[in-house]
Amino acid sequence: MSGELIGGHLDGLHQTLENLRQHEPLLRRWGRVLAHRLSGGHRLLAAGNGGSAAEAQHLTAELVGRFREDRRPFSAIALCAESSSVTAIGNDYGYEEVFARQVRAHAGPLDIVVLLSTSGRSPNLVRAAEAAREAGATSWACTGPAPNPLAEIADETLALDGPSPNVQEAQLVLVHLLCTAFEAELSTMDTLARRRVS
């Protein structure tokens, strides 16, 4: 019985990753946009609940630290990791506001807000997308199957087909692919800059 469950889980993950492959053009474009925005002094904010919170922190760690190449750090904040803010806002304004209020505090025009959710139905992420729009920031949602409320409110959505555990696993791959595209564009920008100087 356990063998069938494990095999079924792996088959589901394979299908979700194949679905992710179909979004390669979007990920490449997101990587280019992210490189130009962050290089221009803008920032990325990321949020999620549960396992998606871990992926949000993973993404910001790769940007502030590095992914593959040694390069300068970029401004990226995982809103879910701000434990004092999350608990204070949750206590004073309700859990649905824990990310939206932080977006209002930190986001400005041309900043990017990445919202990760396997269901796309978390009210606190939907509110964060609304707050991003009010701030003039760009919101990117990474969700499970669409349609869902977060996909409908975000500026752009990468929706993956599959059960929640497989979507969550694929989101880690998604984070790494976005970082790959981001650093590739940074390299292209550096090459072009050197050519202009010479």
PDB file of C-alpha atoms in Angstrom:
ATOM      1  CA  MET A   1       0.000   0.000   0.000  1.00  0.00           C
ATOM      2  CA  SER A   2       2.754   2.492   0.928  1.00  0.00           C
ATOM      3  CA  GLY A   3       4.533   1.716  -2.350  1.00  0.00           C
ATOM      4  CA  GLU A   4       1.426   2.645  -4.299  1.00  0.00           C
ATOM      5  CA  LEU A   5       1.053   5.880  -2.334  1.00  0.00           C
ATOM      6  CA  ILE A   6       4.686   6.840  -2.851  1.00  0.00           C
ATOM      7  CA  GLY A   7       4.528   5.987  -6.535  1.00  0.00           C
ATOM      8  CA  GLY A   8       1.314   7.965  -6.925  1.00  0.00           C
ATOM      9  CA  HIS A   9       2.863  10.949  -5.178  1.00  0.00           C
ATOM     10  CA  LEU A  10       5.910  10.856  -7.445  1.00  0.00           C
ATOM     11  CA  ASP A  11       3.712  10.539 -10.514  1.00  0.00           C
ATOM     12  CA  GLY A  12       1.724  13.572  -9.373  1.00  0.00           C
ATOM     13  CA  LEU A  13       4.911  15.571  -8.828  1.00  0.00           C
ATOM     14  CA  HIS A  14       6.135  14.636 -12.291  1.00  0.00           C
ATOM     15  CA  GLN A  15       2.909  15.912 -13.834  1.00  0.00           C
ATOM     16  CA  THR A  16       3.043  19.174 -11.862  1.00  0.00           C
ATOM     17  CA  LEU A  17       6.668  19.746 -12.897  1.00  0.00           C
ATOM     18  CA  GLU A  18       5.730  19.117 -16.526  1.00  0.00           C
ATOM     19  CA  ASN A  19       3.043  21.756 -16.100  1.00  0.00           C
ATOM     20  CA  LEU A  20       5.670  24.116 -14.645  1.00  0.00           C
ATOM     21  CA  ARG A  21       7.787  23.582 -17.764  1.00  0.00           C
ATOM     22  CA  GLN A  22       4.981  25.110 -19.824  1.00  0.00           C
ATOM     23  CA  HIS A  23       5.422  28.357 -17.883  1.00  0.00           C
ATOM     24  CA  GLU A  24       9.084  28.753 -18.858  1.00  0.00           C
ATOM     25  CA  PRO A  25       8.476  31.887 -21.000  1.00  0.00           C
ATOM     26  CA  LEU A  26       6.700  33.595 -18.092  1.00  0.00           C
ATOM     27  CA  LEU A  27       9.501  32.704 -15.673  1.00  0.00           C
ATOM     28  CA  ARG A  28      12.116  34.053 -18.079  1.00  0.00           C
ATOM     29  CA  ARG A  29      10.167  37.304 -18.390  1.00  0.00           C
ATOM     30  CA  TRP A  30       9.724  37.564 -14.622  1.00  0.00           C
ATOM     31  CA  GLY A  31      13.466  37.059 -14.202  1.00  0.00           C
ATOM     32  CA  ARG A  32      14.189  39.889 -16.647  1.00  0.00           C
ATOM     33  CA  VAL A  33      11.724  42.248 -14.983  1.00  0.00           C
ATOM     34  CA  LEU A  34      13.053  41.376 -11.537  1.00  0.00           C
ATOM     35  CA  ALA A  35      16.664  42.025 -12.592  1.00  0.00           C
ATOM     36  CA  HIS A  36      15.859  45.460 -13.986  1.00  0.00           C
ATOM     37  CA  ARG A  37      13.613  46.496 -11.103  1.00  0.00           C
ATOM     38  CA  LEU A  38      15.969  45.378  -8.321  1.00  0.00           C
ATOM     39  CA  SER A  39      19.005  46.827 -10.123  1.00  0.00           C
ATOM     40  CA  GLY A  40      17.097  50.099 -10.287  1.00  0.00           C
ATOM     41  CA  GLY A  41      16.792  50.243  -6.501  1.00  0.00           C
ATOM     42  CA  HIS A  42      13.357  48.691  -6.107  1.00  0.00           C
ATOM     43  CA  ARG A  43      12.621  45.760  -3.814  1.00  0.00           C
ATOM     44  CA  LEU A  44      10.852  42.437  -3.699  1.00  0.00           C
ATOM     45  CA  LEU A  45       8.413  41.515  -0.943  1.00  0.00           C
ATOM     46  CA  ALA A  46       7.301  37.902  -0.586  1.00  0.00           C
ATOM     47  CA  ALA A  47       4.678  36.162   1.515  1.00  0.00           C
ATOM     48  CA  GLY A  48       2.987  32.822   2.011  1.00  0.00           C
ATOM     49  CA  ASN A  49       1.437  30.656   4.718  1.00  0.00           C
ATOM     50  CA  GLY A  50       2.840  27.398   6.082  1.00  0.00           C
ATOM     51  CA  GLY A  51       5.076  25.662   3.560  1.00  0.00           C
ATOM     52  CA  SER A  52       4.598  28.548   1.142  1.00  0.00           C
ATOM     53  CA  ALA A  53       6.013  30.856   3.829  1.00  0.00           C
ATOM     54  CA  ALA A  54       9.169  28.746   3.741  1.00  0.00           C
ATOM     55  CA  GLU A  55       9.368  29.180  -0.042  1.00  0.00           C
ATOM     56  CA  ALA A  56       8.883  32.944   0.327  1.00  0.00           C
ATOM     57  CA  GLN A  57      11.824  33.038   2.739  1.00  0.00           C
ATOM     58  CA  HIS A  58      13.834  30.836   0.400  1.00  0.00           C
ATOM     59  CA  LEU A  59      13.288  33.296  -2.451  1.00  0.00           C
ATOM     60  CA  THR A  60      14.314  36.357  -0.461  1.00  0.00           C
ATOM     61  CA  ALA A  61      17.368  34.560   0.927  1.00  0.00           C
ATOM     62  CA  GLU A  62      18.565  33.809  -2.609  1.00  0.00           C
ATOM     63  CA  LEU A  63      18.226  37.494  -3.561  1.00  0.00           C
ATOM     64  CA  VAL A  64      19.809  39.004  -0.467  1.00  0.00           C
ATOM     65  CA  GLY A  65      22.500  36.318  -0.463  1.00  0.00           C
ATOM     66  CA  ARG A  66      23.168  34.649  -3.771  1.00  0.00           C
ATOM     67  CA  PHE A  67      21.900  31.787  -5.889  1.00  0.00           C
ATOM     68  CA  ARG A  68      24.669  30.628  -8.250  1.00  0.00           C
ATOM     69  CA  GLU A  69      26.844  33.643  -8.934  1.00  0.00           C
ATOM     70  CA  ASP A  70      28.665  35.920  -6.519  1.00  0.00           C
ATOM     71  CA  ARG A  71      27.049  39.327  -6.930  1.00  0.00           C
ATOM     72  CA  ARG A  72      25.812  42.283  -4.943  1.00  0.00           C
ATOM     73  CA  PRO A  73      22.855  41.816  -2.600  1.00  0.00           C
ATOM     74  CA  PHE A  74      19.384  42.990  -3.536  1.00  0.00           C
ATOM     75  CA  SER A  75      16.558  44.234  -1.334  1.00  0.00           C
ATOM     76  CA  ALA A  76      14.090  41.421  -0.589  1.00  0.00           C
ATOM     77  CA  ILE A  77      11.916  40.907   2.483  1.00  0.00           C
ATOM     78  CA  ALA A  78       9.882  37.834   3.473  1.00  0.00           C
ATOM     79  CA  LEU A  79       6.867  39.360   5.198  1.00  0.00           C
ATOM     80  CA  CYS A  80       5.944  36.045   6.819  1.00  0.00           C
ATOM     81  CA  ALA A  81       9.311  36.001   8.632  1.00  0.00           C
ATOM     82  CA  GLU A  82       8.610  39.281  10.424  1.00  0.00           C
ATOM     83  CA  SER A  83       7.283  37.486  13.500  1.00  0.00           C
ATOM     84  CA  SER A  84       6.751  40.525  15.695  1.00  0.00           C
ATOM     85  CA  SER A  85       4.946  42.377  12.913  1.00  0.00           C
ATOM     86  CA  VAL A  86       2.855  39.328  11.995  1.00  0.00           C
ATOM     87  CA  THR A  87       1.746  38.719  15.576  1.00  0.00           C
ATOM     88  CA  ALA A  88       1.172  42.399  16.396  1.00  0.00           C
ATOM     89  CA  ILE A  89      -0.832  43.028  13.236  1.00  0.00           C
ATOM     90  CA  GLY A  90      -2.727  39.783  13.675  1.00  0.00           C
ATOM     91  CA  ASN A  91      -3.570  40.715  17.239  1.00  0.00           C
ATOM     92  CA  ASP A  92      -4.593  44.290  16.479  1.00  0.00           C
ATOM     93  CA  TYR A  93      -6.118  44.037  13.015  1.00  0.00           C
ATOM     94  CA  GLY A  94      -6.816  40.328  12.415  1.00  0.00           C
ATOM     95  CA  TYR A  95      -4.841  37.667  10.560  1.00  0.00           C
ATOM     96  CA  GLU A  96      -6.269  38.714   7.209  1.00  0.00           C
ATOM     97  CA  GLU A  97      -4.249  41.944   7.457  1.00  0.00           C
ATOM     98  CA  VAL A  98      -0.840  40.529   8.460  1.00  0.00           C
ATOM     99  CA  PHE A  99       0.671  40.896   4.979  1.00  0.00           C
ATOM    100  CA  ALA A 100      -1.410  43.756   3.566  1.00  0.00           C
ATOM    101  CA  ARG A 101      -0.357  46.150   6.314  1.00  0.00           C
ATOM    102  CA  GLN A 102       3.307  45.299   5.730  1.00  0.00           C
ATOM    103  CA  VAL A 103       2.866  45.813   1.989  1.00  0.00           C
ATOM    104  CA  ARG A 104       1.410  49.249   2.691  1.00  0.00           C
ATOM    105  CA  ALA A 105       4.427  50.016   4.886  1.00  0.00           C
ATOM    106  CA  HIS A 106       7.175  48.760   2.579  1.00  0.00           C
ATOM    107  CA  ALA A 107       5.956  48.692  -1.037  1.00  0.00           C
ATOM    108  CA  GLY A 108       6.129  51.507  -3.541  1.00  0.00           C
ATOM    109  CA  PRO A 109       5.720  51.930  -7.282  1.00  0.00           C
ATOM    110  CA  LEU A 110       7.668  49.361  -9.331  1.00  0.00           C
ATOM    111  CA  ASP A 111       8.380  47.146  -6.319  1.00  0.00           C
ATOM    112  CA  ILE A 112       7.379  43.506  -6.772  1.00  0.00           C
ATOM    113  CA  VAL A 113       5.210  41.524  -4.363  1.00  0.00           C
ATOM    114  CA  VAL A 114       5.405  37.731  -4.785  1.00  0.00           C
ATOM    115  CA  LEU A 115       2.563  35.797  -3.156  1.00  0.00           C
ATOM    116  CA  LEU A 116       2.790  32.023  -2.876  1.00  0.00           C
ATOM    117  CA  SER A 117      -0.236  29.836  -2.149  1.00  0.00           C
ATOM    118  CA  THR A 118      -1.087  26.266  -3.046  1.00  0.00           C
ATOM    119  CA  SER A 119      -4.817  27.028  -2.921  1.00  0.00           C
ATOM    120  CA  GLY A 120      -4.899  30.651  -4.018  1.00  0.00           C
ATOM    121  CA  ARG A 121      -7.652  31.189  -1.464  1.00  0.00           C
ATOM    122  CA  SER A 122      -5.845  32.623   1.557  1.00  0.00           C
ATOM    123  CA  PRO A 123      -7.574  35.887   2.507  1.00  0.00           C
ATOM    124  CA  ASN A 124      -4.367  37.428   3.857  1.00  0.00           C
ATOM    125  CA  LEU A 125      -2.640  36.958   0.491  1.00  0.00           C
ATOM    126  CA  VAL A 126      -5.611  38.301  -1.442  1.00  0.00           C
ATOM    127  CA  ARG A 127      -5.542  41.375   0.804  1.00  0.00           C
ATOM    128  CA  ALA A 128      -1.801  41.712   0.186  1.00  0.00           C
ATOM    129  CA  ALA A 129      -2.382  41.720  -3.581  1.00  0.00           C
ATOM    130  CA  GLU A 130      -4.995  44.444  -3.128  1.00  0.00           C
ATOM    131  CA  ALA A 131      -2.540  46.460  -1.027  1.00  0.00           C
ATOM    132  CA  ALA A 132       0.164  46.045  -3.687  1.00  0.00           C
ATOM    133  CA  ARG A 133      -2.184  47.486  -6.284  1.00  0.00           C
ATOM    134  CA  GLU A 134      -2.955  50.460  -4.026  1.00  0.00           C
ATOM    135  CA  ALA A 135       0.786  51.070  -3.576  1.00  0.00           C
ATOM    136  CA  GLY A 136       1.522  50.914  -7.309  1.00  0.00           C
ATOM    137  CA  ALA A 137       3.594  47.757  -6.851  1.00  0.00           C
ATOM    138  CA  THR A 138       3.416  44.748  -9.155  1.00  0.00           C
ATOM    139  CA  SER A 139       1.968  41.545  -7.698  1.00  0.00           C
ATOM    140  CA  TRP A 140       2.921  38.092  -8.939  1.00  0.00           C
ATOM    141  CA  ALA A 141       0.954  35.132  -7.628  1.00  0.00           C
ATOM    142  CA  CYS A 142       2.232  31.557  -7.622  1.00  0.00           C
ATOM    143  CA  THR A 143      -0.738  29.302  -6.940  1.00  0.00           C
ATOM    144  CA  GLY A 144      -2.260  25.914  -7.407  1.00  0.00           C
ATOM    145  CA  PRO A 145      -4.981  25.333  -9.983  1.00  0.00           C
ATOM    146  CA  ALA A 146      -6.837  28.373 -11.300  1.00  0.00           C
ATOM    147  CA  PRO A 147      -9.304  29.953 -11.174  1.00  0.00           C
ATOM    148  CA  ASN A 148      -8.864  31.113  -7.607  1.00  0.00           C
ATOM    149  CA  PRO A 149      -9.266  34.457  -5.808  1.00  0.00           C
ATOM    150  CA  LEU A 150      -5.541  35.260  -5.641  1.00  0.00           C
ATOM    151  CA  ALA A 151      -5.036  34.539  -9.344  1.00  0.00           C
ATOM    152  CA  GLU A 152      -7.903  36.866 -10.160  1.00  0.00           C
ATOM    153  CA  ILE A 153      -6.602  39.835  -8.140  1.00  0.00           C
ATOM    154  CA  ALA A 154      -2.840  39.570  -8.843  1.00  0.00           C
ATOM    155  CA  ASP A 155      -1.297  41.381 -11.781  1.00  0.00           C
ATOM    156  CA  GLU A 156       0.145  38.119 -13.115  1.00  0.00           C
ATOM    157  CA  THR A 157      -0.233  34.520 -12.001  1.00  0.00           C
ATOM    158  CA  LEU A 158       1.677  31.311 -12.503  1.00  0.00           C
ATOM    159  CA  ALA A 159      -0.904  28.645 -11.637  1.00  0.00           C
ATOM    160  CA  LEU A 160       0.202  25.026 -11.370  1.00  0.00           C
ATOM    161  CA  ASP A 161      -2.070  22.027 -11.766  1.00  0.00           C
ATOM    162  CA  GLY A 162      -1.874  19.289  -9.171  1.00  0.00           C
ATOM    163  CA  PRO A 163      -2.671  18.443  -5.569  1.00  0.00           C
ATOM    164  CA  SER A 164      -1.455  20.810  -2.859  1.00  0.00           C
ATOM    165  CA  PRO A 165       1.643  18.799  -1.776  1.00  0.00           C
ATOM    166  CA  ASN A 166       2.896  18.546  -5.367  1.00  0.00           C
ATOM    167  CA  VAL A 167       2.241  22.226  -6.029  1.00  0.00           C
ATOM    168  CA  GLN A 168       4.227  23.115  -2.921  1.00  0.00           C
ATOM    169  CA  GLU A 169       7.145  20.939  -4.008  1.00  0.00           C
ATOM    170  CA  ALA A 170       7.070  22.491  -7.471  1.00  0.00           C
ATOM    171  CA  GLN A 171       7.114  25.968  -5.938  1.00  0.00           C
ATOM    172  CA  LEU A 172      10.642  25.318  -4.689  1.00  0.00           C
ATOM    173  CA  VAL A 173      11.668  24.508  -8.259  1.00  0.00           C
ATOM    174  CA  LEU A 174       9.805  27.630  -9.387  1.00  0.00           C
ATOM    175  CA  VAL A 175      11.842  29.741  -6.944  1.00  0.00           C
ATOM    176  CA  HIS A 176      15.087  28.307  -8.286  1.00  0.00           C
ATOM    177  CA  LEU A 177      14.023  28.819 -11.898  1.00  0.00           C
ATOM    178  CA  LEU A 178      13.112  32.434 -11.187  1.00  0.00           C
ATOM    179  CA  CYS A 179      16.508  32.961  -9.560  1.00  0.00           C
ATOM    180  CA  THR A 180      18.203  31.319 -12.568  1.00  0.00           C
ATOM    181  CA  ALA A 181      16.426  33.690 -14.959  1.00  0.00           C
ATOM    182  CA  PHE A 182      17.164  36.649 -12.669  1.00  0.00           C
ATOM    183  CA  GLU A 183      20.896  36.003 -12.503  1.00  0.00           C
ATOM    184  CA  ALA A 184      21.079  35.268 -16.237  1.00  0.00           C
ATOM    185  CA  GLU A 185      19.570  38.686 -16.956  1.00  0.00           C
ATOM    186  CA  LEU A 186      21.957  40.351 -14.504  1.00  0.00           C
ATOM    187  CA  SER A 187      24.842  38.778 -16.408  1.00  0.00           C
ATOM    188  CA  THR A 188      23.450  40.065 -19.707  1.00  0.00           C
ATOM    189  CA  MET A 189      23.036  43.544 -18.235  1.00  0.00           C
ATOM    190  CA  ASP A 190      26.627  43.531 -16.953  1.00  0.00           C
ATOM    191  CA  THR A 191      27.944  42.428 -20.352  1.00  0.00           C
ATOM    192  CA  LEU A 192      26.036  45.193 -22.134  1.00  0.00           C
ATOM    193  CA  ALA A 193      27.264  47.766 -19.602  1.00  0.00           C
ATOM    194  CA  ARG A 194      30.899  46.722 -20.144  1.00  0.00           C
ATOM    195  CA  ARG A 195      30.478  46.997 -23.896  1.00  0.00           C
ATOM    196  CA  ARG A 196      29.110  50.519 -23.602  1.00  0.00           C
ATOM    197  CA  VAL A 197      32.060  51.547 -21.447  1.00  0.00           C
ATOM    198  CA  SER A 198      34.627  50.053 -23.804  1.00  0.00           C
TER     199      SER A 198
END
